Amino acid sequence: MKLSFVLASSLTCFLQALPASAQNNTWPWQTYKSSSAEPPSLNITKSGPTSPGYLFFDQNGEYAHNYSLFIMSDDNELVWQSSIGDYGDFRTQTFEGKPVLTFFNGISLGEPYGWGHGIIQLLDDSYTNIYNVSLTAEEEHFVTIPELDPTLLVSYLDMHEARITAQNTILVTAYNVTRHNLSSVGGPEDGWVTDCLFYELDVKTNEILFKWSALGHVDQIPISDVLQFYPIAEFGKNQSIPYGYFHINSIDNFEDGSYLISSRYYCSVFKISKDGNVEWTLQGQTGGDFELDDRLSFSYQHDARIRHEAGTTVQISIFDNANSEIVSGINQTKGILMTVDTEKMKATVDQEYVDPQDAIYAFSQGNLQQLDDGNVIMGYGSTPKIREFNPNGSTVMTAQFGPGDGLIFSYRAYRLPWVGRPKSPPSVFACLDKAGNGTQVYMSWLGATEHQVWEVFAGASNSSLALAARVGRTGFETVTSIPGQYPFIRVEAQGLDISTGVSPVVPSQSGC
């Protein structure tokens, strides 16, 4: 299925109006003359060398200035901003040997639900939508809460995962509201739950290659096991407030084709075999099937990833929230790198990532990305910070894009390389500086990474433009002043393999 990026972005408007510019007087954003983009102004502090690459994150939340995707540099310069939408898990991945941008686009529901319905989009390096991954209600008999109109939901994929595998398949999650007998855990016999499912799909055809359901494995993962971490309370009494007991939030795959999944409310990660059985459980408080070392403890975690496999041991990283709507403000959120020995059935801490000078208690979302040079990036989810640690666990950078916790957030954040070659042309704004007898020129090219030089052409008419200046690029928007007052301006971006870097001709405004 292929849709235009703009059309796909409008999915969120089906069910709720997302403000293009929510009122936010507590965190600054950037504006430009030549572009309508308005990224947050990152408050960046550094205390050591950082890894190469751009910062990738989405922005959401009640006080977010705009609901968009962002690629930005360490020095607070914008590279690319998407249109307005309800997004999640924005990053680059490799598909069929080429870099692509991937993200969830749809509608996300806040607590007490914490899940969404939408599609997973793939864009190429020109920001062109090349594939949309989806599963419909008709295909999988999905049901949602009655407050949403199912006829307006084009896909039921969830925002928690969109991982492209080495086999060019994609791992995705889905949440399905369904009936279940909850009398054994203190709920109604005719109760309602949110079943968590994960799929491995063919990116191009949406063919289901593997499917797993948490509710289909309650004999191996009993609902009673979750009660101490997520009480049933008033949940499950009707379709509007289903008991979302499992809350799947990440999937990864082992070399043998089995899967590693994370359940927020079980405070556990599970190994799921290729036949769907649960091979083992690693529970963050009791150990589950494993003995935990004295340093290892986690809860309400996100983003469980396989880092290295060697015989009967596997190294796993997690983002340990240690906070939720049930328990918060006691234990700091941290990153954990651990080794799990499936022969000795022991789990031990290899490294923790936490900044003792800046305690964070992120009650939802978040991720840990291990970089090639050994550094680690952590996105703090409901706390609007991105932090980089060196291999020893010391903080080398913090980038903040909002205040507090739960007001502005980003589901995950990454540092990644990217080369953008947009098909759209550069933008230019010009105005006449009458007092200085000059023309001010502002130029930018949303999404482009390879241009280093701008050439400015000026003239009395469209047909009489001549080269007036050649200036080096300075950040997202470059500003220069040329002597004389010129009614018409055009700019051209110069750089490696650039073929579309010519702006339209624009008339100069009468005053700056």
Short mmCIF file of C-alpha atoms in Angstrom, two decimals:
data_model
loop_
_atom_site.label_atom_id
_atom_site.label_comp_id
_atom_site.label_asym_id
_atom_site.label_seq_id
_atom_site.Cartn_x
_atom_site.Cartn_y
_atom_site.Cartn_z
CA MET A 1 0.00 0.00 0.00
CA LYS A 2 1.36 3.41 -0.95
CA LEU A 3 -0.03 6.75 0.13
CA SER A 4 1.34 10.24 -0.10
CA PHE A 5 3.08 11.47 3.02
CA VAL A 6 0.56 14.30 3.37
CA LEU A 7 -2.41 11.94 2.99
CA ALA A 8 -1.00 9.49 5.49
CA SER A 9 -0.25 12.32 7.89
CA SER A 10 -3.93 13.27 7.90
CA LEU A 11 -4.88 9.97 9.55
CA THR A 12 -4.68 11.55 12.96
CA CYS A 13 -7.29 14.14 12.04
CA PHE A 14 -9.94 11.43 11.75
CA LEU A 15 -10.38 11.14 15.49
CA GLN A 16 -8.94 14.17 17.19
CA ALA A 17 -7.78 17.61 16.22
CA LEU A 18 -4.12 18.03 16.97
CA PRO A 19 -3.18 21.69 17.36
CA ALA A 20 -0.67 23.01 14.91
CA SER A 21 0.61 25.22 17.66
CA ALA A 22 -0.49 24.35 21.17
CA GLN A 23 -0.07 27.18 23.66
CA ASN A 24 3.31 26.72 25.29
CA ASN A 25 4.79 29.67 27.11
CA THR A 26 7.36 27.65 29.02
CA TRP A 27 9.69 26.33 26.31
CA PRO A 28 11.11 28.28 23.35
CA TRP A 29 10.98 27.22 19.72
CA GLN A 30 12.84 28.46 16.67
CA THR A 31 11.41 30.39 13.72
CA TYR A 32 12.80 31.31 10.31
CA LYS A 33 12.17 33.79 7.54
CA SER A 34 12.59 31.27 4.71
CA SER A 35 10.76 28.30 6.25
CA SER A 36 7.58 27.65 8.22
CA ALA A 37 9.36 25.02 10.33
CA GLU A 38 9.27 25.65 14.08
CA PRO A 39 11.47 23.14 15.91
CA PRO A 40 12.07 23.29 19.64
CA SER A 41 15.13 25.15 20.80
CA LEU A 42 17.32 22.46 22.31
CA ASN A 43 19.03 23.27 25.57
CA ILE A 44 22.29 21.38 25.00
CA THR A 45 25.05 20.85 27.54
CA LYS A 46 28.21 18.85 26.83
CA SER A 47 30.91 17.54 29.13
CA GLY A 48 32.84 15.30 26.74
CA PRO A 49 33.14 14.18 23.12
CA THR A 50 29.94 12.95 21.50
CA SER A 51 29.38 10.49 18.67
CA PRO A 52 28.72 11.57 15.08
CA GLY A 53 25.20 11.67 13.72
CA TYR A 54 22.00 13.66 14.02
CA LEU A 55 19.37 13.52 16.78
CA PHE A 56 16.06 11.93 15.76
CA PHE A 57 12.96 12.40 17.89
CA ASP A 58 9.24 13.07 17.77
CA GLN A 59 7.43 15.68 19.83
CA ASN A 60 4.08 15.09 21.45
CA GLY A 61 2.20 15.96 24.62
CA GLU A 62 -0.31 18.50 25.83
CA TYR A 63 2.16 21.40 25.85
CA ALA A 64 4.10 20.55 22.71
CA HIS A 65 4.35 23.50 20.36
CA ASN A 66 3.77 21.18 17.43
CA TYR A 67 3.30 17.45 16.95
CA SER A 68 6.08 16.67 14.50
CA LEU A 69 9.14 14.58 13.70
CA PHE A 70 12.56 16.22 13.94
CA ILE A 71 16.10 15.65 12.73
CA MET A 72 18.44 18.08 14.47
CA SER A 73 22.14 18.57 15.06
CA ASP A 74 24.07 18.84 18.31
CA ASP A 75 24.37 22.58 17.85
CA ASN A 76 20.59 23.10 17.84
CA GLU A 77 20.26 23.33 14.06
CA LEU A 78 17.28 21.85 12.28
CA VAL A 79 17.78 19.41 9.42
CA TRP A 80 14.20 18.27 8.79
CA GLN A 81 10.77 18.63 10.32
CA SER A 82 7.68 16.71 9.24
CA SER A 83 4.18 18.01 8.82
CA ILE A 84 1.85 17.95 11.83
CA GLY A 85 0.73 14.49 12.99
CA ASP A 86 0.58 11.98 15.81
CA TYR A 87 3.85 10.10 15.43
CA GLY A 88 6.20 7.75 17.25
CA ASP A 89 9.46 5.80 17.04
CA PHE A 90 11.14 7.98 14.40
CA ARG A 91 14.53 6.74 13.17
CA THR A 92 16.57 5.58 10.21
CA GLN A 93 16.83 1.90 9.35
CA THR A 94 18.11 -0.13 6.43
CA PHE A 95 15.66 -1.73 4.00
CA GLU A 96 16.92 -3.73 1.03
CA GLY A 97 20.38 -2.22 1.49
CA LYS A 98 19.25 1.41 1.48
CA PRO A 99 18.67 3.86 4.34
CA VAL A 100 15.03 4.72 5.05
CA LEU A 101 13.14 6.76 7.61
CA THR A 102 10.54 4.81 9.60
CA PHE A 103 7.86 5.94 12.05
CA PHE A 104 4.36 5.31 13.36
CA ASN A 105 1.64 7.62 12.03
CA GLY A 106 -1.92 7.41 13.33
CA ILE A 107 -3.64 8.15 16.60
CA SER A 108 -2.23 7.44 20.04
CA LEU A 109 -4.25 7.20 23.22
CA GLY A 110 -2.88 8.46 26.52
CA GLU A 111 -3.13 6.79 29.90
CA PRO A 112 -4.84 4.62 31.01
CA TYR A 113 -4.59 3.13 27.51
CA GLY A 114 -1.10 3.96 26.30
CA TRP A 115 -1.45 2.47 22.82
CA GLY A 116 -2.49 3.53 19.33
CA HIS A 117 -3.84 2.63 15.91
CA GLY A 118 -2.14 3.57 12.67
CA ILE A 119 0.40 2.67 10.01
CA ILE A 120 4.16 2.39 9.85
CA GLN A 121 5.62 4.60 7.13
CA LEU A 122 8.87 4.21 5.22
CA LEU A 123 10.38 7.23 3.47
CA ASP A 124 13.42 7.20 1.21
CA ASP A 125 16.29 9.69 1.35
CA SER A 126 14.26 12.22 -0.63
CA TYR A 127 11.49 12.07 2.03
CA THR A 128 9.19 10.33 -0.43
CA ASN A 129 6.73 7.84 1.08
CA ILE A 130 7.64 4.45 -0.42
CA TYR A 131 5.73 1.96 1.76
CA ASN A 132 3.02 1.97 4.40
CA VAL A 133 2.75 -1.12 6.57
CA SER A 134 -0.74 -1.82 7.90
CA LEU A 135 -3.18 -4.38 9.30
CA THR A 136 -6.91 -3.74 9.08
CA ALA A 137 -9.79 -4.78 11.32
CA GLU A 138 -11.12 -6.94 8.50
CA GLU A 139 -7.86 -8.85 8.23
CA GLU A 140 -7.35 -9.53 11.95
CA HIS A 141 -10.79 -8.85 13.52
CA PHE A 142 -9.45 -6.02 15.64
CA VAL A 143 -11.72 -4.17 18.07
CA THR A 144 -11.05 -0.84 19.77
CA ILE A 145 -12.75 1.19 22.50
CA PRO A 146 -16.28 2.36 21.58
CA GLU A 147 -15.28 6.02 21.84
CA LEU A 148 -13.38 5.63 18.55
CA ASP A 149 -15.16 5.18 15.24
CA PRO A 150 -13.68 2.01 13.72
CA THR A 151 -14.75 3.01 10.20
CA LEU A 152 -12.17 5.80 10.36
CA LEU A 153 -9.27 3.55 11.36
CA VAL A 154 -7.39 2.46 8.26
CA SER A 155 -4.95 0.29 10.25
CA TYR A 156 -4.59 -1.11 13.76
CA LEU A 157 -0.82 -1.25 14.07
CA ASP A 158 0.46 0.24 17.31
CA MET A 159 3.22 2.81 17.87
CA HIS A 160 5.38 0.70 20.19
CA GLU A 161 7.48 -1.08 17.57
CA ALA A 162 8.51 -0.85 13.91
CA ARG A 163 11.77 -2.76 13.66
CA ILE A 164 13.11 -3.82 10.25
CA THR A 165 14.98 -7.12 10.45
CA ALA A 166 18.05 -8.33 8.59
CA GLN A 167 15.65 -10.31 6.40
CA ASN A 168 13.85 -7.08 5.35
CA THR A 169 10.73 -8.01 7.28
CA ILE A 170 9.27 -5.76 9.97
CA LEU A 171 8.33 -6.44 13.60
CA VAL A 172 5.22 -4.58 14.75
CA THR A 173 2.77 -4.52 17.65
CA ALA A 174 -1.02 -4.29 17.88
CA TYR A 175 -3.53 -3.88 20.71
CA ASN A 176 -6.96 -5.54 20.52
CA VAL A 177 -9.87 -4.94 22.91
CA THR A 178 -11.61 -8.23 23.60
CA ARG A 179 -13.70 -10.20 26.11
CA HIS A 180 -12.01 -12.31 28.79
CA ASN A 181 -13.07 -13.92 32.06
CA LEU A 182 -11.37 -11.90 34.81
CA SER A 183 -13.09 -13.52 37.79
CA SER A 184 -9.90 -15.37 38.81
CA VAL A 185 -8.15 -12.03 39.37
CA GLY A 186 -11.00 -10.15 41.01
CA GLY A 187 -12.64 -8.80 37.88
CA PRO A 188 -15.93 -9.57 36.14
CA GLU A 189 -16.58 -12.90 34.49
CA ASP A 190 -17.67 -11.08 31.33
CA GLY A 191 -14.70 -8.74 31.51
CA TRP A 192 -12.75 -6.80 28.92
CA VAL A 193 -9.00 -6.79 28.36
CA THR A 194 -6.56 -5.34 25.88
CA ASP A 195 -4.76 -8.23 24.24
CA CYS A 196 -1.23 -7.48 23.09
CA LEU A 197 -0.07 -9.00 19.83
CA PHE A 198 3.09 -8.85 17.81
CA TYR A 199 3.64 -9.67 14.17
CA GLU A 200 6.42 -10.19 11.71
CA LEU A 201 5.19 -8.80 8.38
CA ASP A 202 6.32 -8.49 4.80
CA VAL A 203 6.96 -4.76 4.32
CA LYS A 204 5.75 -4.62 0.74
CA THR A 205 2.65 -6.84 0.94
CA ASN A 206 1.68 -6.76 4.66
CA GLU A 207 1.64 -10.56 4.59
CA ILE A 208 1.66 -12.02 8.10
CA LEU A 209 4.75 -14.20 8.57
CA PHE A 210 4.41 -14.72 12.33
CA LYS A 211 1.79 -13.81 14.93
CA TRP A 212 1.76 -14.04 18.72
CA SER A 213 -0.90 -13.12 21.27
CA ALA A 214 -0.37 -12.57 25.00
CA LEU A 215 -3.95 -13.64 25.74
CA GLY A 216 -3.33 -16.82 23.79
CA HIS A 217 -0.57 -17.74 26.25
CA VAL A 218 -2.14 -17.05 29.65
CA ASP A 219 -1.29 -20.63 30.57
CA GLN A 220 2.39 -19.64 30.41
CA ILE A 221 2.03 -15.96 31.40
CA PRO A 222 -0.87 -15.91 33.91
CA ILE A 223 -2.72 -12.64 34.41
CA SER A 224 -2.45 -13.19 38.18
CA ASP A 225 1.31 -12.60 37.92
CA VAL A 226 0.82 -8.96 36.92
CA LEU A 227 -1.52 -7.87 39.69
CA GLN A 228 1.16 -6.72 42.14
CA PHE A 229 2.64 -4.42 39.46
CA TYR A 230 -0.60 -3.33 37.78
CA PRO A 231 -3.74 -3.84 39.94
CA ILE A 232 -6.97 -4.52 38.13
CA ALA A 233 -8.80 -1.83 40.19
CA GLU A 234 -11.80 -0.67 38.15
CA PHE A 235 -10.46 -1.89 34.82
CA GLY A 236 -12.14 -4.58 32.77
CA LYS A 237 -15.75 -3.77 33.62
CA ASN A 238 -16.67 -2.60 30.14
CA GLN A 239 -15.23 -2.05 26.67
CA SER A 240 -14.34 1.57 27.43
CA ILE A 241 -11.93 0.68 30.24
CA PRO A 242 -10.37 -2.66 29.30
CA TYR A 243 -7.69 -4.11 31.55
CA GLY A 244 -4.47 -3.44 29.65
CA TYR A 245 -2.49 -5.89 31.76
CA PHE A 246 0.37 -6.85 29.40
CA HIS A 247 1.40 -3.67 27.55
CA ILE A 248 3.95 -4.90 25.02
CA ASN A 249 6.46 -2.18 24.12
CA SER A 250 9.34 -3.74 22.14
CA ILE A 251 10.27 -6.72 19.98
CA ASP A 252 13.67 -7.95 18.86
CA ASN A 253 14.77 -11.19 17.23
CA PHE A 254 17.42 -13.73 18.17
CA GLU A 255 19.77 -15.31 15.65
CA ASP A 256 17.74 -18.54 15.73
CA GLY A 257 14.56 -16.72 14.65
CA SER A 258 12.95 -16.55 18.10
CA TYR A 259 11.87 -13.25 19.64
CA LEU A 260 12.58 -11.08 22.67
CA ILE A 261 9.59 -9.05 23.84
CA SER A 262 9.11 -6.59 26.69
CA SER A 263 5.99 -6.26 28.86
CA ARG A 264 5.78 -3.02 30.79
CA TYR A 265 3.34 -4.18 33.47
CA TYR A 266 4.79 -7.64 34.03
CA CYS A 267 8.14 -5.84 34.51
CA SER A 268 9.49 -8.69 32.41
CA VAL A 269 11.12 -9.64 29.17
CA PHE A 270 10.24 -12.94 27.52
CA LYS A 271 11.89 -15.16 24.95
CA ILE A 272 9.26 -16.41 22.51
CA SER A 273 10.18 -19.43 20.40
CA LYS A 274 9.39 -19.79 16.73
CA ASP A 275 6.38 -21.97 17.63
CA GLY A 276 5.02 -19.28 19.96
CA ASN A 277 5.88 -20.92 23.27
CA VAL A 278 7.46 -18.93 26.08
CA GLU A 279 11.02 -20.26 26.46
CA TRP A 280 11.95 -18.15 29.48
CA THR A 281 10.93 -15.18 31.57
CA LEU A 282 13.30 -12.58 32.99
CA GLN A 283 11.38 -10.69 35.67
CA GLY A 284 12.96 -7.50 36.95
CA GLN A 285 12.09 -7.96 40.63
CA THR A 286 11.95 -11.71 41.27
CA GLY A 287 14.11 -12.91 38.39
CA GLY A 288 11.40 -15.14 36.94
CA ASP A 289 13.30 -18.12 35.57
CA PHE A 290 16.64 -16.51 36.47
CA GLU A 291 18.67 -15.59 39.50
CA LEU A 292 19.39 -11.85 39.54
CA ASP A 293 22.70 -10.51 40.77
CA ASP A 294 22.62 -8.04 43.67
CA ARG A 295 22.81 -5.02 41.37
CA LEU A 296 20.12 -6.04 38.90
CA SER A 297 16.60 -4.75 39.35
CA PHE A 298 14.21 -3.19 36.86
CA SER A 299 10.53 -2.37 36.48
CA TYR A 300 8.10 -0.87 33.96
CA GLN A 301 10.91 -1.06 31.42
CA HIS A 302 10.93 -0.29 27.69
CA ASP A 303 13.07 -1.10 24.67
CA ALA A 304 14.59 -4.53 25.43
CA ARG A 305 17.30 -5.18 22.81
CA ILE A 306 19.61 -8.07 22.01
CA ARG A 307 23.16 -6.70 21.83
CA HIS A 308 25.29 -9.83 21.51
CA GLU A 309 24.80 -13.59 21.45
CA ALA A 310 27.53 -16.08 22.35
CA GLY A 311 26.53 -19.68 22.94
CA THR A 312 24.36 -19.87 26.06
CA THR A 313 24.77 -16.18 26.93
CA VAL A 314 23.05 -13.16 25.49
CA GLN A 315 23.72 -9.51 26.27
CA ILE A 316 20.55 -7.45 26.53
CA SER A 317 19.96 -3.73 27.05
CA ILE A 318 16.84 -2.19 28.53
CA PHE A 319 15.54 1.26 29.37
CA ASP A 320 14.57 0.83 33.01
CA ASN A 321 11.82 3.36 33.70
CA ALA A 322 11.50 2.16 37.33
CA ASN A 323 8.46 4.46 37.42
CA SER A 324 4.85 4.30 36.24
CA GLU A 325 1.42 5.60 37.17
CA ILE A 326 1.51 2.94 39.94
CA VAL A 327 4.91 3.73 41.52
CA SER A 328 6.99 6.84 40.88
CA GLY A 329 9.59 9.15 42.34
CA ILE A 330 11.48 6.50 44.33
CA ASN A 331 14.01 4.93 41.97
CA GLN A 332 15.78 6.80 39.19
CA THR A 333 15.26 5.85 35.56
CA LYS A 334 18.40 4.24 34.15
CA GLY A 335 19.80 2.27 31.27
CA ILE A 336 20.96 -1.28 31.90
CA LEU A 337 23.30 -3.51 29.91
CA MET A 338 23.13 -7.06 31.26
CA THR A 339 24.30 -10.58 30.45
CA VAL A 340 21.78 -13.41 30.64
CA ASP A 341 23.21 -16.92 30.99
CA THR A 342 20.61 -19.47 29.90
CA GLU A 343 22.70 -22.42 31.10
CA LYS A 344 23.42 -21.19 34.63
CA MET A 345 20.10 -19.27 34.58
CA LYS A 346 21.68 -16.12 35.98
CA ALA A 347 21.39 -12.47 34.93
CA THR A 348 24.13 -9.98 35.81
CA VAL A 349 24.64 -6.26 35.28
CA ASP A 350 27.43 -5.25 32.90
CA GLN A 351 26.86 -1.48 32.93
CA GLU A 352 24.35 1.04 34.21
CA TYR A 353 23.68 4.43 32.64
CA VAL A 354 22.42 7.05 35.08
CA ASP A 355 23.39 10.64 35.83
CA PRO A 356 23.60 11.15 39.60
CA GLN A 357 23.66 14.92 39.08
CA ASP A 358 20.29 14.99 37.34
CA ALA A 359 17.76 12.48 38.67
CA ILE A 360 15.07 11.51 36.15
CA TYR A 361 11.88 9.60 36.96
CA ALA A 362 10.40 8.83 33.53
CA PHE A 363 7.06 7.16 34.12
CA SER A 364 6.50 6.11 30.51
CA GLN A 365 8.17 5.51 27.15
CA GLY A 366 11.92 5.78 26.51
CA ASN A 367 14.77 3.84 24.87
CA LEU A 368 18.45 2.97 24.94
CA GLN A 369 20.54 2.98 21.76
CA GLN A 370 24.04 1.53 21.73
CA LEU A 371 26.29 3.36 19.25
CA ASP A 372 29.12 1.88 17.20
CA ASP A 373 31.82 3.63 19.25
CA GLY A 374 30.47 2.30 22.54
CA ASN A 375 28.58 5.44 23.52
CA VAL A 376 24.93 5.15 24.47
CA ILE A 377 21.98 7.41 23.68
CA MET A 378 18.97 7.42 25.95
CA GLY A 379 15.65 9.06 25.13
CA TYR A 380 13.69 9.58 28.33
CA GLY A 381 10.18 9.30 26.94
CA SER A 382 7.81 11.28 29.13
CA THR A 383 10.74 13.40 30.33
CA PRO A 384 11.80 15.61 27.37
CA LYS A 385 15.52 14.90 27.48
CA ILE A 386 18.01 13.07 25.29
CA ARG A 387 21.22 12.02 26.99
CA GLU A 388 24.48 10.55 25.71
CA PHE A 389 26.83 8.47 27.86
CA ASN A 390 30.36 7.31 27.13
CA PRO A 391 31.30 3.60 27.44
CA ASN A 392 32.20 4.10 31.12
CA GLY A 393 28.69 5.34 31.89
CA SER A 394 29.52 9.03 32.30
CA THR A 395 27.25 11.68 30.81
CA VAL A 396 28.76 13.58 27.88
CA MET A 397 25.65 15.38 26.55
CA THR A 398 22.13 16.31 27.55
CA ALA A 399 19.67 17.85 25.10
CA GLN A 400 16.40 19.10 26.59
CA PHE A 401 13.38 20.06 24.48
CA GLY A 402 10.67 20.72 27.05
CA PRO A 403 9.91 21.28 30.74
CA GLY A 404 9.09 18.81 33.49
CA ASP A 405 7.71 15.32 33.02
CA GLY A 406 4.63 14.35 31.01
CA LEU A 407 4.05 17.78 29.47
CA ILE A 408 6.14 17.32 26.32
CA PHE A 409 7.54 13.94 25.39
CA SER A 410 9.10 11.79 22.70
CA TYR A 411 8.44 8.05 22.57
CA ARG A 412 12.05 7.26 21.60
CA ALA A 413 15.13 9.26 20.57
CA TYR A 414 18.17 8.25 18.55
CA ARG A 415 21.50 9.46 17.23
CA LEU A 416 21.93 8.28 13.65
CA PRO A 417 23.76 9.11 10.42
CA TRP A 418 21.64 10.47 7.59
CA VAL A 419 22.04 11.89 4.11
CA GLY A 420 18.95 13.78 2.96
CA ARG A 421 18.37 14.62 -0.70
CA PRO A 422 14.93 16.24 -0.90
CA LYS A 423 13.09 16.53 -4.18
CA SER A 424 11.56 19.81 -3.08
CA PRO A 425 13.61 22.94 -3.88
CA PRO A 426 15.28 25.31 -1.42
CA SER A 427 13.32 28.20 0.04
CA VAL A 428 14.33 31.84 0.03
CA PHE A 429 13.04 35.06 1.58
CA ALA A 430 14.39 38.50 0.59
CA CYS A 431 13.72 42.00 1.83
CA LEU A 432 15.01 45.45 1.00
CA ASP A 433 17.19 47.16 3.58
CA LYS A 434 16.59 50.72 2.49
CA ALA A 435 18.63 52.32 5.25
CA GLY A 436 21.69 50.26 4.37
CA ASN A 437 21.01 50.23 0.61
CA GLY A 438 21.15 46.45 0.55
CA THR A 439 19.07 43.33 0.15
CA GLN A 440 18.81 40.82 2.99
CA VAL A 441 18.54 37.21 1.82
CA TYR A 442 17.45 34.27 4.00
CA MET A 443 17.81 30.77 2.53
CA SER A 444 17.16 27.20 3.71
CA TRP A 445 16.54 23.75 2.31
CA LEU A 446 14.42 21.54 4.51
CA GLY A 447 15.85 18.03 4.78
CA ALA A 448 19.03 18.63 2.76
CA THR A 449 22.35 17.66 4.34
CA GLU A 450 24.96 17.87 1.58
CA HIS A 451 25.06 21.51 0.46
CA GLN A 452 27.90 23.61 1.79
CA VAL A 453 27.63 26.79 -0.27
CA TRP A 454 24.82 29.11 -1.37
CA GLU A 455 24.89 31.18 -4.55
CA VAL A 456 22.61 34.21 -4.58
CA PHE A 457 21.29 35.58 -7.87
CA ALA A 458 19.71 39.03 -7.99
CA GLY A 459 18.18 41.28 -10.62
CA ALA A 460 15.60 43.83 -11.66
CA SER A 461 13.46 41.14 -13.33
CA ASN A 462 13.09 37.36 -13.61
CA SER A 463 15.07 37.35 -16.81
CA SER A 464 17.97 39.52 -15.64
CA LEU A 465 19.25 37.63 -12.61
CA ALA A 466 23.01 37.55 -12.12
CA LEU A 467 25.29 36.06 -9.49
CA ALA A 468 25.49 38.56 -6.63
CA ALA A 469 27.05 36.56 -3.79
CA ARG A 470 28.52 33.22 -2.87
CA VAL A 471 28.37 32.38 0.84
CA GLY A 472 29.03 29.37 3.02
CA ARG A 473 26.15 27.58 4.62
CA THR A 474 25.65 28.51 8.29
CA GLY A 475 23.16 26.18 9.94
CA PHE A 476 19.62 25.53 8.78
CA GLU A 477 18.96 29.10 7.64
CA THR A 478 21.80 31.11 6.13
CA VAL A 479 21.48 34.89 6.07
CA THR A 480 23.50 37.27 3.92
CA SER A 481 23.29 40.87 2.77
CA ILE A 482 24.15 41.94 -0.76
CA PRO A 483 24.88 45.54 -1.75
CA GLY A 484 22.10 47.25 -3.68
CA GLN A 485 18.35 46.81 -3.71
CA TYR A 486 17.12 44.05 -6.01
CA PRO A 487 13.45 43.35 -6.70
CA PHE A 488 14.01 39.64 -7.48
CA ILE A 489 16.12 36.93 -5.86
CA ARG A 490 16.91 33.28 -6.51
CA VAL A 491 19.35 31.02 -4.62
CA GLU A 492 21.15 27.82 -5.56
CA ALA A 493 22.59 25.23 -3.16
CA GLN A 494 25.99 23.84 -4.09
CA GLY A 495 27.35 20.53 -2.82
CA LEU A 496 27.98 16.85 -3.47
CA ASP A 497 25.64 15.26 -6.04
CA ILE A 498 23.05 18.03 -5.80
CA SER A 499 20.75 18.27 -8.80
CA THR A 500 17.61 19.95 -7.40
CA GLY A 501 19.07 22.79 -5.38
CA VAL A 502 17.56 25.74 -7.23
CA SER A 503 14.93 27.85 -5.50
CA PRO A 504 12.04 29.61 -7.19
CA VAL A 505 12.49 33.29 -7.99
CA VAL A 506 10.91 35.41 -5.27
CA PRO A 507 10.14 39.12 -5.11
CA SER A 508 11.91 41.08 -2.39
CA GLN A 509 9.69 42.45 0.34
CA SER A 510 9.62 46.21 0.67
CA GLY A 511 11.14 46.26 4.16
CA CYS A 512 13.06 44.00 6.49
#
